[in-house]
Structures are given as structure tokens and as C-alpha cells.
């Protein structure tokens, strides 16, 4: 069950599976986000794949 927060809420305390303990989690648009004790990943796997695909296409463009 997910809990929605008010728009004014900036963070909540919740259990983090990665840390294995209760930590502060960011709240964005009333929804609980990621744990604030970890560094945010630079790029997701999907973003990395898209970037590599664009680079390959720029090096070897399609004919049509």
C-alpha cells in the first residue's frame, strides 16, 4: 500500500531495502522517492543504451 504525502512534504522516514534500515526518503509530487543516503545514479541502464545507440548511429548513419 502506498502512502501519498501532501505537496508541502519534502522527506519521510521509511525502510530502505538497500540500506536495511529506516532512512530519510525524498518526496516528489506527493509520492515517496529514493533513499537520500545513497548517491543518485548518473544514468539509468536505459539512458546509457540510448546514448550508445545514438553515438553508433552518428558514426554510421542509415541510408533511408
PDB file of C-alpha atoms in Angstrom, residues 22-42:
ATOM      1  CA  UNK A  22      14.796   3.128   8.216  1.00  0.00           C
ATOM      2  CA  UNK A  23      16.195   6.188   6.425  1.00  0.00           C
ATOM      3  CA  UNK A  24      15.035   9.503   5.009  1.00  0.00           C
ATOM      4  CA  UNK A  25      13.396   9.280   1.585  1.00  0.00           C
ATOM      5  CA  UNK A  26      12.775  12.206  -0.744  1.00  0.00           C
ATOM      6  CA  UNK A  27       9.166  13.103  -1.589  1.00  0.00           C
ATOM      7  CA  UNK A  28       8.349  14.424  -5.042  1.00  0.00           C
ATOM      8  CA  UNK A  29       4.858  15.497  -6.102  1.00  0.00           C
ATOM      9  CA  UNK A  30       3.357  13.837  -3.036  1.00  0.00           C
ATOM     10  CA  UNK A  31       4.993  10.457  -3.689  1.00  0.00           C
ATOM     11  CA  UNK A  32       7.837   8.806  -1.846  1.00  0.00           C
ATOM     12  CA  UNK A  33      11.063   8.724  -3.817  1.00  0.00           C
ATOM     13  CA  UNK A  34      14.522   7.270  -3.362  1.00  0.00           C
ATOM     14  CA  UNK A  35      16.576   6.990  -0.192  1.00  0.00           C
ATOM     15  CA  UNK A  36      18.612  10.137   0.437  1.00  0.00           C
ATOM     16  CA  UNK A  37      21.542   8.195   1.929  1.00  0.00           C
ATOM     17  CA  UNK A  38      22.646   6.850  -1.484  1.00  0.00           C
ATOM     18  CA  UNK A  39      24.102   8.825  -4.302  1.00  0.00           C
ATOM     19  CA  UNK A  40      21.768   9.057  -7.269  1.00  0.00           C
ATOM     20  CA  UNK A  41      22.983   7.046 -10.251  1.00  0.00           C
ATOM     21  CA  UNK A  42      24.317   9.220 -13.058  1.00  0.00           C
TER      22      UNK A  42
END
